[in-house]
Amino acid sequence: MPQLTRRHALGAAAATALTGLALGGLAQTAGATSDPGATGHEHPDVHAGHGGPQPFSETFQGRRIEGAPSHGDAHHGGYAVRIDGEELHVMRNADSTWVSVVNHYETFTTPRAVARAAVIELQGARLVPLA
Amino acid sequence: MTVRKNQASLTAAEKRAFVDAVLELKRTGRYDAFVTTHNAFIMSDTDNGDRVGHRSPSFLPWHRRFLIQFEQALQEIDPAVALPYWDWTVDRTVASSLWAPDFLGGTGRARDGQVAEGPFAVSGGRWPVTVTVDGRGFLRRALGSGVPQLPTRSEVDSVLAMPTYDTAPWNSASDGFRNHLEGWRGVNLHNRVHVWVGGQMATGASPNDPVFWMHHAFIDRLWAQWQARHPRSTYLPAARTRNVVGLHDVMRPWNDVTPADMLDHTRYYTYDTMA
């Protein structure tokens, strides 16, 4: 079991409603999950039992992608993703997979995977700021 | 009475009339209002909050009403026009007449995904893409790139065989017909087609591609076929349910229409064939 820190406890509180629903659908949707550039190595992003993905920051195909917990808007699953500083609208599904407004009809296992998929889809284009 | 036909059976004149009406809606700015509405619902419909247009039981009646509104807007321009439907279990390759230059145009070019042929190519000057999540002002597609295969007839039949309309928790984790048709679970029908087309069709602003309407007209027809196969099944939930549109609750953004009002499509249009 991962050690329970204060930050994890806050994240767990925010995600309680999500994780309760998450377990049922996970196995069924795994087969349909598309996850470019991401493999089993993505596991360290997610703390099993808390459901809150960790922050990330990296350069992927020449774009700066970042993700971090956010308490501003529950619609984003309590997590914000940015590409070159502009926010990518992301959403957490009940089974703990993720979608973004750029790839809205396929699911990804982590916010990092959804950010990488958006970079591929954007082909260098800038995100329009969220309204 | 409006008759929605298989796009593959349209005459050249019918294709031209449909395309012309769509282009005229675009010119007047009314088309982009539909794109804006769809994207707003996509971004606000959440599995654990209010959900109306997607990932919820009202996915089907919401899109039925949305398509009726769009079809009525087309008919204000040309009363002879009806929405065609795209049976992607049959017309499942880029060689389909659907993607010919006299209709929707084909896939995007390799460099930037730009659709360079047909009435919706940016070079024609009549299809600026303005309601978008990125700066690109042209229609894009990548047919068959995001996922190689469109759903098959047997996959469709396996979903039509499901007797229960929808189940708690009434979202993307649900069992039942609606969520399997929508595609968050199982063989994946509706969602997979969006991904197969690619470009704007894979985004929240998917109605930027006119194929959106033909895809959803076929999804709508599958709902009608499911009703015919399961006459004892109906829309669920019947009772008021938190965050979800029940049978007799009004749906945003119209606020004057309920799922119950949408159950019988023949009040508004019929299909060329239901077989």
Coordinates of C-alpha atoms in Angstrom, one line a residue:
Chain A
M1 CA 0.0 0.0 0.0
P2 CA 1.3 3.5 -0.8
Q3 CA 1.8 5.6 2.3
L4 CA -1.1 8.0 2.8
T5 CA 0.1 11.6 2.7
R6 CA -2.0 14.7 3.3
R7 CA -2.0 15.4 -0.4
H8 CA -3.1 11.9 -1.2
A9 CA -5.9 12.2 1.4
L10 CA -7.2 15.3 -0.2
G11 CA -7.1 13.8 -3.7
A12 CA -8.8 10.7 -2.4
A13 CA -11.6 12.7 -0.9
A14 CA -12.2 14.4 -4.2
A15 CA -12.1 11.2 -6.1
T16 CA -14.2 9.0 -3.8
A17 CA -17.3 9.3 -5.9
L18 CA -15.3 8.4 -9.0
T19 CA -13.5 5.4 -7.6
G20 CA -16.7 3.9 -6.3
L21 CA -17.9 3.7 -9.9
A22 CA -14.5 3.0 -11.4
L23 CA -14.0 -0.7 -10.6
G24 CA -17.0 -2.2 -12.4
G25 CA -16.3 -0.9 -15.9
L26 CA -12.5 -1.1 -16.1
A27 CA -12.1 -4.6 -17.3
Q28 CA -14.7 -4.3 -20.1
T29 CA -13.3 -1.1 -21.6
A30 CA -9.7 -1.9 -21.4
G31 CA -9.8 -3.7 -24.7
A32 CA -11.2 -0.6 -26.4
T33 CA -8.7 1.7 -24.8
S34 CA -6.3 3.3 -27.2
D35 CA -3.2 4.7 -25.7
P36 CA -0.5 6.0 -28.2
G37 CA 3.0 6.1 -26.8
A38 CA 1.9 4.7 -23.5
T39 CA 2.4 1.2 -22.2
G40 CA 2.5 -0.5 -18.9
H41 CA 5.1 2.0 -18.0
E42 CA 2.3 4.5 -17.3
H43 CA 1.4 2.7 -14.1
P44 CA 3.5 5.0 -11.9
D45 CA 1.2 7.9 -12.9
V46 CA -1.7 6.4 -11.1
H47 CA -1.8 5.5 -7.4
A48 CA -4.1 2.5 -7.1
G49 CA -6.6 2.9 -4.4
H50 CA -6.6 6.7 -4.6
G51 CA -7.5 7.2 -8.3
G52 CA -5.6 10.5 -8.5
P53 CA -3.0 10.7 -11.2
Q54 CA 0.4 12.3 -10.4
P55 CA 1.6 15.5 -12.0
F56 CA 3.8 15.2 -15.1
S57 CA 5.8 17.6 -17.2
E58 CA 7.7 16.6 -20.4
T59 CA 8.5 17.6 -23.9
F60 CA 6.6 15.3 -26.4
Q61 CA 7.2 15.7 -30.1
G62 CA 8.4 19.3 -29.5
R63 CA 5.5 20.4 -27.4
R64 CA 5.5 21.0 -23.6
I65 CA 2.8 18.9 -22.0
E66 CA 2.0 19.3 -18.3
G67 CA -0.6 17.8 -16.0
A68 CA -1.4 18.5 -12.4
P69 CA -4.2 18.0 -9.9
S70 CA -6.6 21.0 -9.9
H71 CA -9.4 21.8 -7.5
G72 CA -10.9 24.5 -9.7
D73 CA -13.4 22.5 -11.7
A74 CA -14.7 19.1 -11.0
H75 CA -15.6 18.7 -14.7
H76 CA -12.0 18.2 -15.4
G77 CA -11.8 15.3 -13.1
G78 CA -9.9 17.4 -10.6
Y79 CA -6.9 17.5 -12.9
A80 CA -5.7 20.1 -15.5
V81 CA -3.6 19.4 -18.6
R82 CA -1.7 22.0 -20.6
I83 CA 0.0 22.0 -24.0
D84 CA 2.5 24.8 -24.4
G85 CA 0.8 26.5 -21.5
E86 CA -2.7 26.4 -23.0
E87 CA -5.3 24.3 -21.2
L88 CA -6.6 21.2 -22.9
H89 CA -10.1 20.3 -21.7
V90 CA -9.9 16.8 -20.3
M91 CA -12.5 14.7 -18.6
R92 CA -12.3 11.6 -16.4
N93 CA -14.7 8.7 -17.2
A94 CA -16.4 6.6 -14.6
D95 CA -14.0 3.7 -15.3
S96 CA -11.0 6.1 -14.5
T97 CA -10.0 6.4 -18.2
W98 CA -9.7 9.9 -19.7
V99 CA -10.8 11.8 -22.8
S100 CA -10.0 15.3 -24.1
V101 CA -11.9 17.7 -26.3
V102 CA -9.4 16.9 -29.1
N103 CA -10.0 13.1 -28.8
H104 CA -13.4 12.9 -27.4
Y105 CA -14.6 9.5 -28.5
E106 CA -11.7 7.3 -27.4
T107 CA -10.4 6.6 -24.0
F108 CA -6.9 6.8 -22.6
T109 CA -5.6 5.3 -19.4
T110 CA -3.8 8.4 -18.1
P111 CA -3.9 12.2 -18.5
R112 CA -0.4 12.0 -19.9
A113 CA -1.6 9.6 -22.6
V114 CA -4.5 11.9 -23.4
A115 CA -2.0 14.9 -23.7
R116 CA 0.3 12.9 -26.0
A117 CA -2.6 11.9 -28.2
A118 CA -3.7 15.6 -28.5
V119 CA -0.1 16.6 -29.5
I120 CA -0.3 14.0 -32.3
E121 CA -3.7 15.2 -33.4
L122 CA -2.8 18.9 -33.3
Q123 CA 0.1 18.4 -35.8
G124 CA 1.7 21.6 -34.4
A125 CA -1.5 23.7 -34.1
R126 CA -2.1 25.8 -31.0
L127 CA -5.0 25.1 -28.7
V128 CA -7.6 27.9 -28.7
P129 CA -8.0 29.1 -25.1
L130 CA -10.9 27.6 -23.2
A131 CA -13.9 29.9 -23.1
Chain B
M1 CA -43.6 13.9 -44.9
T2 CA -39.8 13.8 -44.6
V3 CA -38.3 10.5 -45.7
R4 CA -34.7 9.9 -44.6
K5 CA -32.9 7.8 -47.2
N6 CA -29.7 5.7 -47.3
Q7 CA -27.0 8.1 -48.6
A8 CA -25.9 5.4 -51.0
S9 CA -29.2 5.5 -52.8
L10 CA -29.4 9.3 -53.3
T11 CA -29.6 10.6 -56.9
A12 CA -27.1 13.1 -58.1
A13 CA -29.8 15.8 -57.8
E14 CA -30.6 14.8 -54.2
K15 CA -26.9 14.9 -53.3
R16 CA -26.6 18.4 -54.8
A17 CA -29.7 19.7 -53.0
F18 CA -28.4 18.4 -49.7
V19 CA -25.0 19.9 -50.1
D20 CA -26.3 23.2 -51.3
A21 CA -28.7 23.5 -48.3
V22 CA -25.8 22.7 -45.9
L23 CA -23.6 25.3 -47.6
E24 CA -26.3 27.9 -47.3
L25 CA -26.8 27.2 -43.6
K26 CA -23.0 27.7 -43.3
R27 CA -23.1 31.0 -45.1
T28 CA -25.8 32.4 -42.9
G29 CA -24.0 31.4 -39.7
R30 CA -26.7 29.1 -38.5
Y31 CA -24.6 26.0 -39.1
D32 CA -21.9 27.0 -36.7
A33 CA -24.5 27.5 -34.0
F34 CA -25.1 23.7 -34.1
V35 CA -21.4 23.1 -33.8
T36 CA -21.2 25.4 -30.8
T37 CA -24.2 23.7 -29.1
H38 CA -22.8 20.2 -29.5
N39 CA -19.3 21.2 -28.2
A40 CA -20.8 22.9 -25.2
F41 CA -22.7 19.7 -24.3
I42 CA -19.7 17.5 -25.0
M43 CA -17.6 19.5 -22.5
S44 CA -20.2 19.7 -19.8
D45 CA -21.8 16.2 -19.9
T46 CA -19.9 14.3 -17.1
D47 CA -20.3 10.8 -15.7
N48 CA -20.8 12.1 -12.2
G49 CA -22.6 15.4 -12.9
D50 CA -25.4 16.7 -15.1
R51 CA -25.4 14.8 -18.4
V52 CA -27.8 15.3 -21.2
G53 CA -26.3 15.0 -24.7
H54 CA -23.8 12.2 -24.1
R55 CA -22.8 9.4 -21.8
S56 CA -26.4 9.2 -20.5
P57 CA -29.8 7.7 -21.3
S58 CA -30.8 10.9 -23.2
F59 CA -28.0 10.5 -25.7
L60 CA -30.5 9.1 -28.1
P61 CA -33.5 11.4 -27.7
W62 CA -31.1 14.4 -27.4
H63 CA -29.5 13.7 -30.7
R64 CA -32.9 12.9 -32.3
R65 CA -34.1 16.4 -31.3
F66 CA -30.8 17.9 -32.4
L67 CA -31.1 16.3 -35.8
I68 CA -34.8 17.3 -36.2
Q69 CA -33.8 20.9 -35.5
F70 CA -31.0 20.7 -38.1
E71 CA -33.2 19.0 -40.7
Q72 CA -35.9 21.7 -40.2
A73 CA -33.2 24.4 -40.7
L74 CA -32.2 22.7 -44.0
Q75 CA -35.9 22.5 -45.0
E76 CA -36.3 26.2 -44.5
I77 CA -33.8 26.6 -47.3
D78 CA -35.0 23.7 -49.5
P79 CA -38.2 21.9 -48.4
A80 CA -37.3 18.8 -50.4
V81 CA -34.2 18.0 -48.4
A82 CA -34.1 15.3 -45.8
L83 CA -31.1 14.0 -43.8
P84 CA -29.6 11.0 -45.4
Y85 CA -28.1 8.2 -43.2
W86 CA -24.8 6.5 -43.6
D87 CA -24.9 2.7 -43.0
W88 CA -21.2 2.3 -42.1
T89 CA -21.7 -1.5 -41.8
V90 CA -22.1 -1.6 -45.6
D91 CA -20.3 1.5 -46.9
R92 CA -17.2 0.9 -45.0
T93 CA -14.3 1.9 -47.1
V94 CA -12.8 5.2 -48.4
A95 CA -13.9 4.1 -51.9
S96 CA -17.6 4.6 -50.9
S97 CA -19.5 7.1 -53.0
L98 CA -20.1 9.0 -49.8
W99 CA -16.6 10.3 -50.0
A100 CA -16.6 11.2 -53.7
P101 CA -16.0 14.8 -54.8
D102 CA -19.7 15.3 -55.7
F103 CA -20.8 14.6 -52.2
L104 CA -18.6 14.9 -49.0
G105 CA -15.1 14.7 -50.5
G106 CA -12.6 12.2 -49.3
T107 CA -10.0 11.7 -46.7
G108 CA -7.4 14.4 -45.7
R109 CA -4.1 14.8 -47.3
A110 CA -1.1 13.3 -45.4
R111 CA 0.7 16.5 -44.6
D112 CA -2.0 18.3 -42.5
G113 CA -5.2 16.2 -42.7
Q114 CA -6.8 18.8 -45.0
V115 CA -9.8 17.6 -47.1
A116 CA -8.7 19.0 -50.5
E117 CA -11.6 17.9 -52.7
G118 CA -15.3 18.3 -52.8
P119 CA -17.7 21.1 -51.7
F120 CA -16.3 21.2 -48.2
A121 CA -12.7 21.7 -49.1
V122 CA -11.4 25.0 -47.7
S123 CA -10.1 25.9 -51.2
G124 CA -13.8 26.3 -52.3
G125 CA -14.2 29.2 -49.9
R126 CA -17.5 28.0 -48.6
W127 CA -16.5 25.9 -45.6
P128 CA -14.5 27.9 -43.2
V129 CA -14.1 26.0 -39.9
T130 CA -14.4 28.6 -37.2
V131 CA -15.8 26.8 -34.1
T132 CA -12.8 24.7 -33.3
V133 CA -10.5 23.7 -30.4
D134 CA -7.4 24.7 -32.3
G135 CA -6.4 27.3 -34.8
R136 CA -6.9 25.2 -38.0
G137 CA -9.6 26.7 -40.2
F138 CA -10.1 23.8 -42.6
L139 CA -12.0 20.6 -42.6
R140 CA -9.8 17.6 -41.7
R141 CA -10.2 13.8 -41.9
A142 CA -8.1 10.7 -41.6
L143 CA -10.4 8.0 -42.7
G144 CA -9.5 4.6 -41.2
S145 CA -6.4 6.0 -39.4
G146 CA -7.5 6.3 -35.8
V147 CA -9.1 2.8 -35.9
P148 CA -8.8 0.5 -38.9
Q149 CA -12.3 -1.0 -39.1
L150 CA -15.8 0.3 -38.9
P151 CA -18.3 -1.8 -37.0
T152 CA -19.7 -4.8 -38.7
R153 CA -23.4 -5.8 -39.2
S154 CA -22.9 -8.7 -36.7
E155 CA -21.5 -6.3 -34.1
V156 CA -24.5 -4.0 -34.6
D157 CA -26.9 -7.0 -34.3
S158 CA -25.2 -8.0 -31.0
V159 CA -26.1 -4.6 -29.6
L160 CA -29.6 -4.5 -31.0
A161 CA -30.2 -7.8 -29.2
M162 CA -29.8 -6.2 -25.8
P163 CA -33.3 -5.9 -24.3
T164 CA -32.6 -3.3 -21.6
Y165 CA -32.5 0.3 -22.8
D166 CA -30.1 1.6 -20.1
T167 CA -29.0 0.8 -16.6
A168 CA -27.7 2.6 -13.5
P169 CA -25.3 4.4 -13.1
W170 CA -26.7 5.9 -16.3
N171 CA -23.4 6.9 -17.7
S172 CA -20.3 5.7 -19.6
A173 CA -20.0 2.7 -17.2
S174 CA -23.6 1.4 -17.8
D175 CA -24.6 -1.9 -19.2
G176 CA -27.5 -2.0 -21.7
F177 CA -28.4 -1.0 -25.2
R178 CA -27.7 2.8 -25.0
N179 CA -24.2 2.6 -23.7
H180 CA -23.2 -0.2 -26.1
L181 CA -24.6 1.7 -29.0
E182 CA -22.9 4.9 -27.8
G183 CA -19.7 2.8 -27.5
W184 CA -18.2 3.4 -24.1
R185 CA -18.6 -0.3 -23.4
G186 CA -18.4 -3.4 -25.5
V187 CA -17.9 -3.7 -29.3
N188 CA -18.1 0.1 -29.6
L189 CA -20.4 1.4 -32.4
H190 CA -21.0 5.2 -32.3
N191 CA -17.8 6.3 -30.7
R192 CA -15.7 4.1 -33.0
V193 CA -17.2 5.7 -36.2
H194 CA -16.2 9.2 -34.9
V195 CA -12.6 7.9 -34.4
W196 CA -12.6 6.1 -37.8
V197 CA -13.4 9.4 -39.6
G198 CA -10.8 11.4 -37.6
G199 CA -10.2 15.1 -38.0
Q200 CA -12.9 17.3 -36.4
M201 CA -15.2 14.3 -36.2
A202 CA -13.0 12.9 -33.4
T203 CA -13.3 16.1 -31.4
G204 CA -16.0 17.8 -29.4
A205 CA -16.7 20.0 -32.4
S206 CA -17.6 17.0 -34.6
P207 CA -20.6 18.6 -36.4
N208 CA -18.0 20.6 -38.3
D209 CA -17.9 17.6 -40.7
P210 CA -21.3 17.2 -42.5
V211 CA -20.9 13.4 -42.1
F212 CA -21.8 14.0 -38.5
W213 CA -25.5 14.2 -39.5
M214 CA -25.5 11.1 -41.6
H215 CA -23.7 9.1 -38.9
H216 CA -26.2 10.2 -36.3
A217 CA -29.1 9.6 -38.6
F218 CA -28.0 6.0 -38.8
I219 CA -27.6 5.8 -35.0
D220 CA -31.1 7.2 -34.7
R221 CA -32.4 4.5 -37.2
L222 CA -30.7 1.8 -35.0
W223 CA -32.7 3.1 -32.0
A224 CA -35.9 2.8 -34.0
Q225 CA -34.9 -0.8 -35.1
W226 CA -34.2 -1.6 -31.4
Q227 CA -37.6 -0.4 -30.5
A228 CA -39.2 -2.6 -33.2
R229 CA -37.3 -5.6 -31.9
H230 CA -38.1 -5.0 -28.2
P231 CA -41.7 -3.7 -28.1
R232 CA -41.9 -4.4 -24.4
S233 CA -38.8 -2.4 -23.6
T234 CA -38.7 1.4 -23.3
Y235 CA -36.7 4.4 -22.3
L236 CA -35.1 4.3 -18.8
P237 CA -35.0 5.7 -16.2
A238 CA -38.8 6.2 -16.0
A239 CA -38.5 8.0 -12.7
R240 CA -36.7 11.2 -11.7
T241 CA -33.1 10.5 -11.2
R242 CA -30.3 12.8 -10.0
N243 CA -28.2 14.3 -12.8
V244 CA -30.0 12.3 -15.5
V245 CA -33.0 13.1 -17.8
G246 CA -35.9 10.8 -16.9
L247 CA -38.6 9.8 -19.3
H248 CA -40.8 12.8 -18.6
D249 CA -38.1 15.4 -17.8
V250 CA -37.3 18.2 -20.2
M251 CA -34.0 18.3 -22.0
R252 CA -31.7 21.2 -22.3
P253 CA -31.1 23.3 -24.4
W254 CA -34.7 23.3 -25.6
N255 CA -36.4 22.9 -22.2
D256 CA -39.7 22.1 -23.9
V257 CA -39.1 18.5 -25.1
T258 CA -38.8 15.2 -23.1
P259 CA -37.5 11.8 -24.0
A260 CA -41.1 10.6 -24.1
D261 CA -41.8 13.2 -26.8
M262 CA -39.0 11.7 -28.9
L263 CA -39.9 8.0 -28.7
D264 CA -41.9 7.9 -31.9
H265 CA -39.8 9.2 -34.8
T266 CA -42.7 8.8 -37.3
R267 CA -44.3 11.9 -35.9
Y268 CA -41.4 13.8 -37.6
Y269 CA -40.0 11.6 -40.4
T270 CA -39.8 8.1 -41.7
Y271 CA -37.0 6.0 -43.1
D272 CA -36.9 4.6 -46.6
T273 CA -36.8 1.2 -45.1
M274 CA -36.6 -0.2 -41.6
A275 CA -35.3 -3.6 -42.6

